[in-house]
Coordinates of C-alpha atoms and ligand atoms in Angstrom, one line a residue:
X4 CA 65.7 -71.3 -6.8
X5 CA 62.4 -72.4 -8.1
X6 CA 60.9 -72.1 -11.6
X7 CA 57.8 -74.2 -10.9
X8 CA 55.2 -72.5 -12.9
X9 CA 52.5 -73.5 -10.4
X10 CA 54.1 -71.4 -7.6
X11 CA 52.0 -68.3 -7.1
X12 CA 54.2 -65.1 -7.4
X13 CA 51.7 -63.2 -5.2
X14 CA 52.3 -65.4 -2.2
X15 CA 56.1 -66.0 -2.8
X16 CA 58.5 -63.4 -1.5
X17 CA 59.5 -60.8 -4.1
X18 CA 62.4 -62.0 -6.2
X19 CA 62.4 -65.6 -5.0
X20 CA 60.9 -67.2 -8.1
X21 CA 62.7 -67.3 -11.5
X22 CA 62.1 -68.0 -15.1
X23 CA 63.9 -70.9 -16.7
X24 CA 66.1 -69.0 -19.1
X25 CA 68.8 -66.3 -19.0
X26 CA 71.0 -64.4 -21.4
X27 CA 74.8 -64.3 -20.9
X28 CA 77.7 -62.4 -22.5
X29 CA 81.3 -62.8 -21.5
X30 CA 83.8 -59.9 -21.4
X31 CA 87.3 -60.9 -22.7
X32 CA 89.9 -58.8 -24.5
X33 CA 87.8 -55.6 -24.0
X34 CA 84.6 -56.8 -25.7
X35 CA 81.5 -58.6 -24.7
X36 CA 80.6 -61.8 -26.6
X37 CA 77.0 -62.8 -26.6
X38 CA 75.8 -66.0 -28.2
X39 CA 72.7 -64.2 -29.5
X40 CA 70.1 -66.4 -27.8
X41 CA 68.8 -67.2 -24.3
X42 CA 70.1 -70.3 -22.6
X43 CA 68.8 -72.5 -19.8
X44 CA 69.0 -70.7 -16.4
X45 CA 71.8 -72.4 -14.5
X46 CA 74.4 -71.7 -11.8
X47 CA 77.8 -70.2 -12.6
X48 CA 81.0 -71.8 -11.6
X49 CA 83.2 -69.0 -10.1
X50 CA 86.9 -69.1 -9.1
X51 CA 87.2 -68.4 -5.4
X52 CA 89.4 -65.3 -6.3
X53 CA 86.6 -63.8 -8.4
X54 CA 87.1 -60.1 -8.4
X55 CA 83.5 -59.2 -7.7
X56 CA 83.4 -61.3 -4.6
X57 CA 86.4 -59.5 -3.1
X58 CA 86.4 -56.0 -4.5
X59 CA 82.7 -55.4 -5.4
X60 CA 83.1 -55.1 -9.2
X61 CA 79.4 -55.7 -9.7
X62 CA 76.3 -53.7 -10.6
X63 CA 72.8 -54.4 -11.7
X64 CA 69.5 -53.0 -13.0
X65 CA 65.9 -53.6 -12.1
X66 CA 63.0 -53.1 -14.6
X67 CA 59.8 -54.9 -15.5
X68 CA 57.8 -56.4 -18.3
X69 CA 54.0 -56.1 -17.9
X70 CA 51.2 -58.2 -19.4
X71 CA 49.2 -55.7 -21.4
X72 CA 45.4 -55.2 -21.4
X73 CA 45.3 -56.8 -24.9
X74 CA 47.3 -59.8 -23.8
X75 CA 50.7 -58.7 -25.3
X76 CA 53.8 -58.1 -23.3
X77 CA 55.8 -54.8 -23.0
X78 CA 58.9 -53.7 -21.1
X79 CA 58.7 -50.4 -19.3
X80 CA 61.3 -47.7 -20.1
X81 CA 63.8 -50.2 -21.4
X82 CA 66.2 -47.7 -22.8
X83 CA 66.4 -45.6 -19.6
X84 CA 67.4 -48.7 -17.7
X85 CA 69.9 -49.7 -20.3
X86 CA 71.6 -46.2 -20.0
X87 CA 71.6 -46.3 -16.2
X88 CA 73.3 -49.7 -16.3
X89 CA 75.9 -48.4 -18.7
X90 CA 76.4 -45.5 -16.3
X91 CA 76.9 -47.8 -13.3
X92 CA 79.4 -50.0 -15.3
X93 CA 81.3 -46.9 -16.3
X94 CA 81.6 -45.7 -12.7
X95 CA 83.0 -49.1 -11.8
X96 CA 85.6 -48.3 -14.5
X97 CA 84.7 -51.5 -16.4
X98 CA 84.3 -51.7 -20.2
X99 CA 80.9 -50.3 -21.0
X100 CA 78.8 -52.5 -23.4
X101 CA 77.1 -51.0 -26.3
X102 CA 73.5 -50.0 -25.5
X103 CA 72.2 -52.4 -28.2
X104 CA 73.9 -55.4 -26.6
X105 CA 72.2 -54.8 -23.2
X106 CA 68.9 -54.0 -24.9
X107 CA 69.0 -57.2 -27.0
X108 CA 70.0 -59.3 -24.1
X109 CA 67.1 -58.0 -22.0
X110 CA 64.5 -58.5 -24.8
X111 CA 65.8 -62.0 -25.5
X112 CA 65.6 -62.9 -21.8
X113 CA 62.1 -61.5 -21.5
X114 CA 60.9 -63.3 -24.6
X115 CA 62.4 -66.6 -23.4
X116 CA 60.7 -66.2 -20.0
X117 CA 57.5 -64.6 -21.2
X118 CA 55.3 -67.5 -20.1
X119 CA 56.3 -66.9 -16.5
X120 CA 54.8 -63.3 -16.5
X121 CA 51.9 -63.1 -14.0
X122 CA 48.9 -61.0 -14.9
X123 CA 48.7 -57.4 -13.5
X124 CA 49.3 -56.3 -10.9
X125 CA 52.1 -58.9 -11.1
X126 CA 54.9 -58.5 -13.6
X127 CA 58.1 -60.1 -14.8
X128 CA 60.9 -58.3 -12.9
X129 CA 64.1 -58.2 -15.0
X130 CA 67.5 -58.2 -13.4
X131 CA 70.5 -57.4 -15.8
X132 CA 73.7 -57.9 -13.8
X133 CA 77.4 -57.5 -14.4
X134 CA 80.1 -59.3 -12.3
X135 CA 83.8 -58.9 -12.6
X136 CA 85.3 -62.4 -12.8
X137 CA 89.0 -61.8 -13.1
X138 CA 90.6 -64.4 -10.7
X139 CA 92.9 -62.0 -9.0
X140 CA 93.0 -61.1 -5.4
X141 CA 95.9 -58.7 -6.1
X142 CA 93.7 -56.4 -8.2
X143 CA 92.1 -54.4 -5.4
X144 CA 93.1 -51.2 -7.2
X145 CA 92.4 -52.3 -10.8
X146 CA 89.1 -53.0 -12.6
X147 CA 88.3 -56.6 -13.5
X148 CA 89.2 -57.2 -17.1
X149 CA 87.0 -60.3 -17.3
X150 CA 83.3 -60.2 -16.6
X151 CA 79.9 -61.9 -17.1
X152 CA 77.0 -59.8 -18.2
X153 CA 73.7 -61.6 -17.7
X154 CA 70.0 -61.1 -17.5
X155 CA 67.6 -63.2 -15.4
X156 CA 63.9 -62.8 -14.8
X157 CA 61.7 -63.2 -11.8
X158 CA 57.8 -63.4 -11.8
X159 CA 56.7 -61.0 -9.0
X160 CA 53.6 -59.9 -7.2
X161 CA 53.8 -57.1 -4.6
X162 CA 57.1 -55.8 -3.3
X163 CA 55.8 -55.1 0.1
X164 CA 54.2 -58.0 1.9
X165 CA 50.6 -57.0 2.4
X166 CA 50.2 -55.2 -0.9
X167 CA 49.5 -51.4 -1.1
X168 CA 49.5 -50.4 2.6
X169 CA 50.8 -47.3 4.2
X170 CA 54.5 -47.6 5.2
X171 CA 56.4 -46.4 8.2
X172 CA 59.6 -44.6 7.3
X173 CA 62.4 -43.7 9.8
X174 CA 64.4 -40.6 9.0
X175 CA 68.1 -41.1 9.4
X176 CA 70.1 -37.9 9.6
X177 CA 73.5 -39.1 10.6
X178 CA 74.4 -42.3 8.7
X179 CA 74.6 -41.8 4.9
X180 CA 73.1 -44.4 2.5
X181 CA 76.3 -44.6 0.5
X182 CA 79.4 -42.7 -0.5
X183 CA 79.2 -39.5 -2.6
X184 CA 80.8 -41.0 -5.6
X185 CA 78.5 -44.0 -5.6
X186 CA 75.2 -42.4 -5.0
X187 CA 74.1 -42.9 -8.7
X188 CA 75.6 -46.4 -9.1
X189 CA 73.3 -49.3 -8.7
X190 CA 75.8 -51.6 -7.0
X191 CA 75.5 -54.2 -4.3
X192 CA 77.8 -52.3 -2.0
X193 CA 75.2 -49.5 -1.6
X194 CA 72.6 -51.9 -0.4
X195 CA 75.0 -53.5 2.0
X196 CA 75.6 -50.1 3.5
X197 CA 71.9 -49.3 3.9
X198 CA 71.2 -52.7 5.4
X199 CA 72.4 -52.0 9.0
X200 CA 70.5 -48.8 9.4
X201 CA 67.4 -50.3 7.9
X202 CA 67.4 -53.4 10.2
X203 CA 68.0 -51.1 13.2
X204 CA 65.1 -48.9 12.2
X205 CA 62.9 -51.9 11.8
X206 CA 63.8 -53.2 15.2
X207 CA 63.8 -49.9 17.1
X208 CA 60.9 -48.1 15.3
X209 CA 58.9 -50.7 13.4
X210 CA 60.0 -48.9 10.2
X211 CA 59.6 -50.5 6.7
X212 CA 62.3 -48.2 5.2
X213 CA 64.9 -45.7 6.1
X214 CA 64.7 -42.2 4.5
X215 CA 68.3 -40.9 4.3
X216 CA 68.6 -37.3 5.2
X217 CA 72.3 -36.7 6.1
X218 CA 72.8 -33.1 7.4
X219 CA 69.0 -32.5 7.2
X220 CA 69.0 -33.1 3.4
X221 CA 66.4 -35.6 2.5
X222 CA 67.4 -37.7 -0.5
X223 CA 65.9 -41.2 -0.9
X224 CA 65.3 -44.5 1.0
X225 CA 67.5 -47.6 0.7
X226 CA 65.5 -48.8 -2.4
X227 CA 63.2 -46.0 -3.6
X228 CA 62.8 -42.3 -4.3
X229 CA 60.9 -39.9 -2.1
X230 CA 57.9 -37.6 -2.8
X231 CA 55.6 -35.3 -1.0
X232 CA 52.2 -34.3 -2.6
X233 CA 49.1 -32.2 -1.9
X234 CA 46.2 -31.3 -4.1
X235 CA 48.3 -28.9 -6.1
X236 CA 52.0 -29.8 -5.8
X237 CA 54.4 -32.6 -6.1
X238 CA 57.7 -32.1 -4.3
X239 CA 60.8 -34.2 -4.6
X240 CA 64.6 -33.8 -4.1
X241 CA 66.4 -32.2 -7.0
X242 CA 68.8 -34.4 -8.9
X243 CA 72.5 -34.5 -8.1
X244 CA 75.1 -37.3 -7.8
X245 CA 74.1 -38.2 -4.2
X246 CA 71.3 -40.6 -5.0
X247 CA 69.9 -42.9 -7.6
X248 CA 68.0 -41.2 -10.4
X249 CA 64.9 -43.4 -10.4
X250 CA 63.2 -44.1 -13.7
X251 CA 59.9 -44.3 -11.8
X252 CA 60.7 -40.9 -10.2
X253 CA 61.1 -39.4 -13.7
X254 CA 57.8 -41.1 -14.8
X255 CA 55.9 -39.8 -11.8
X256 CA 57.2 -36.2 -12.3
X257 CA 56.0 -36.3 -16.0
X258 CA 52.6 -37.9 -15.2
X259 CA 51.9 -35.5 -12.3
X260 CA 52.8 -32.5 -14.5
X261 CA 50.4 -33.9 -17.1
X262 CA 47.7 -34.2 -14.4
X263 CA 48.2 -30.5 -13.6
X264 CA 50.3 -30.7 -10.5
X265 CA 53.0 -28.1 -10.1
X266 CA 56.3 -30.1 -9.7
X267 CA 59.0 -28.8 -7.4
X268 CA 62.4 -30.4 -7.6
X269 CA 64.4 -28.9 -4.7
X270 CA 66.0 -29.4 -1.3
X271 CA 63.7 -30.8 1.3
X272 CA 64.5 -30.6 5.1
X273 CA 63.4 -33.0 7.8
X274 CA 61.4 -30.2 9.5
X275 CA 59.5 -29.5 6.3
X276 CA 58.6 -33.2 6.1
X277 CA 57.6 -33.4 9.8
X278 CA 55.2 -30.5 9.3
X279 CA 54.0 -31.3 5.8
X280 CA 50.3 -31.0 5.6
X281 CA 49.8 -33.4 2.7
X282 CA 50.8 -36.8 1.5
X283 CA 54.1 -38.7 1.3
X284 CA 55.0 -41.6 -1.0
X285 CA 57.9 -43.6 -2.3
X286 CA 58.6 -44.6 -5.9
X287 CA 60.6 -47.4 -7.5
X288 CA 60.3 -50.1 -10.1
X289 CA 59.8 -52.8 -7.5
X290 CA 57.6 -50.8 -5.1
X291 CA 55.8 -48.8 -7.9
X292 CA 54.2 -46.1 -5.7
X293 CA 54.1 -46.9 -2.0
X294 CA 52.1 -44.6 0.3
X295 CA 53.8 -43.5 3.6
X296 CA 51.5 -43.4 6.6
X297 CA 53.9 -42.7 9.4
X298 CA 57.2 -40.7 9.6
X299 CA 59.5 -41.3 12.5
X300 CA 61.9 -38.3 12.9
X301 CA 63.9 -38.1 16.0
X302 CA 61.5 -38.5 19.0
X303 CA 58.5 -37.6 16.9
X304 CA 56.2 -40.1 15.3
X305 CA 54.1 -38.2 12.8
X306 CA 51.0 -39.6 11.1
X307 CA 50.8 -38.5 7.5
X308 CA 47.3 -37.2 6.9
X309 CA 44.9 -39.8 8.3
X310 CA 47.6 -42.5 8.0
X311 CA 46.0 -44.0 5.0
X312 CA 47.0 -43.8 1.3
X313 CA 46.0 -40.2 0.1
X314 CA 43.8 -39.4 -2.8
X315 CA 46.7 -37.6 -4.8
X316 CA 49.0 -40.6 -4.2
X317 CA 46.4 -43.0 -5.5
X318 CA 45.6 -40.7 -8.5
X319 CA 49.3 -40.6 -9.5
X320 CA 49.7 -44.3 -8.9
X321 CA 46.7 -45.0 -11.1
X322 CA 48.1 -42.9 -13.9
X323 CA 51.3 -44.9 -13.7
X324 CA 49.9 -48.4 -13.4
X325 CA 47.4 -47.9 -16.3
X326 CA 50.4 -46.8 -18.4
X327 CA 52.4 -49.9 -17.3
X328 CA 49.7 -52.3 -18.4
X329 CA 48.6 -50.7 -21.6
X330 CA 45.3 -49.4 -20.2
X331 CA 46.4 -45.8 -20.9
X332 CA 48.0 -44.3 -24.0
X333 CA 51.8 -44.2 -24.2
X334 CA 52.6 -40.6 -25.3
X335 CA 56.3 -40.8 -24.4
X336 CA 57.0 -44.1 -26.0
X337 CA 57.9 -45.7 -22.7
X338 CA 56.6 -49.2 -23.6
X339 CA 58.7 -51.6 -25.7
X340 CA 56.5 -54.4 -27.1
X341 CA 58.1 -57.8 -27.1
X342 CA 57.0 -61.2 -28.3
X343 CA 55.2 -63.3 -25.7
Ligands
PLP20 C1 68.5 -46.8 -4.0 C2 67.3 -46.8 -4.9 N1 66.7 -45.6 -5.2 C3 65.7 -45.4 -6.0 C4 65.2 -46.5 -6.7 C5 64.1 -46.4 -7.7 O1 64.6 -46.4 -9.0 P1 63.7 -46.9 -10.2 O2 62.5 -46.1 -10.1 O3 64.5 -46.6 -11.4 O4 63.4 -48.3 -10.0 C6 65.8 -47.8 -6.5 C7 65.3 -49.0 -7.2 O5 65.7 -49.3 -8.2 C8 66.9 -47.9 -5.6 O6 67.4 -49.1 -5.4

């Protein structure tokens, strides 16, 4: 861990730098107790039988605060991330904190770490986390009745080493990203399940990400949502419980509609992707909008367009990034101003 303010977030790996403060609330007797202020960032001491370490009673969120054009600081779509965190906690069958508690803990953590926020295109990545801490290895079939809810912050540059560059994605049609009942949960177990296929695709196909398309049904990658675009249309998989409902996905759909694109939320097959005569990109808080230059599907290695970021992708990306940084108006109230 480093919180040396002189370390450059643009050259450090994403998520490897941290602010010096965090907020913490402890669950006991069914309710979460928060001291009401940020404290120094420090390690936890956990019992070796901690529930989360054995039975996966843990989930998290990922959102960002951006330095604004006028020098102020704003969190993007705070309430949407708070509600998704509550949904994840509920699906882990753990006591769900009030929205206001998570919201306040995030704002307090950001304000305490505000000085670590790099200028755009960098940002302060915010990681609210819940871990079940009941010291009980007999509780495999019971939720943890003790937990720590905490928020840490990480100054970040670009998610993908090399900045905005066209990615190579490998289409995985057999192995699922996660289980049906956990598709919408932002839990570590999902990422552990996607890791093997992603490493294999990197080794065998030089892929940056795996696009999961079990049974020919394209859903999302291990860490981002999936889009196809051309001059008129924006196409993405319709929502159901099988994948994470990205907040960026929702923002992209709204902004593209405002730009005049016809938005289609519907099933997408691998053959439609392989023959798509347009652009492909991924969306997520960490990756923002990442253009795809190559799709590897079965034996085929398909170059998307001319292999470079497409004009529509860059146009939609620009609409999003100017909104993140306060360079564009905020008609939907997506920015929450905080001190710092
Ligand atoms: C599996 C998965 N899908 C999609 C996303 C994109 O979601 P969001 O735009 O809310 O960051 C993420 C990143 O959080 C993710 O981990």
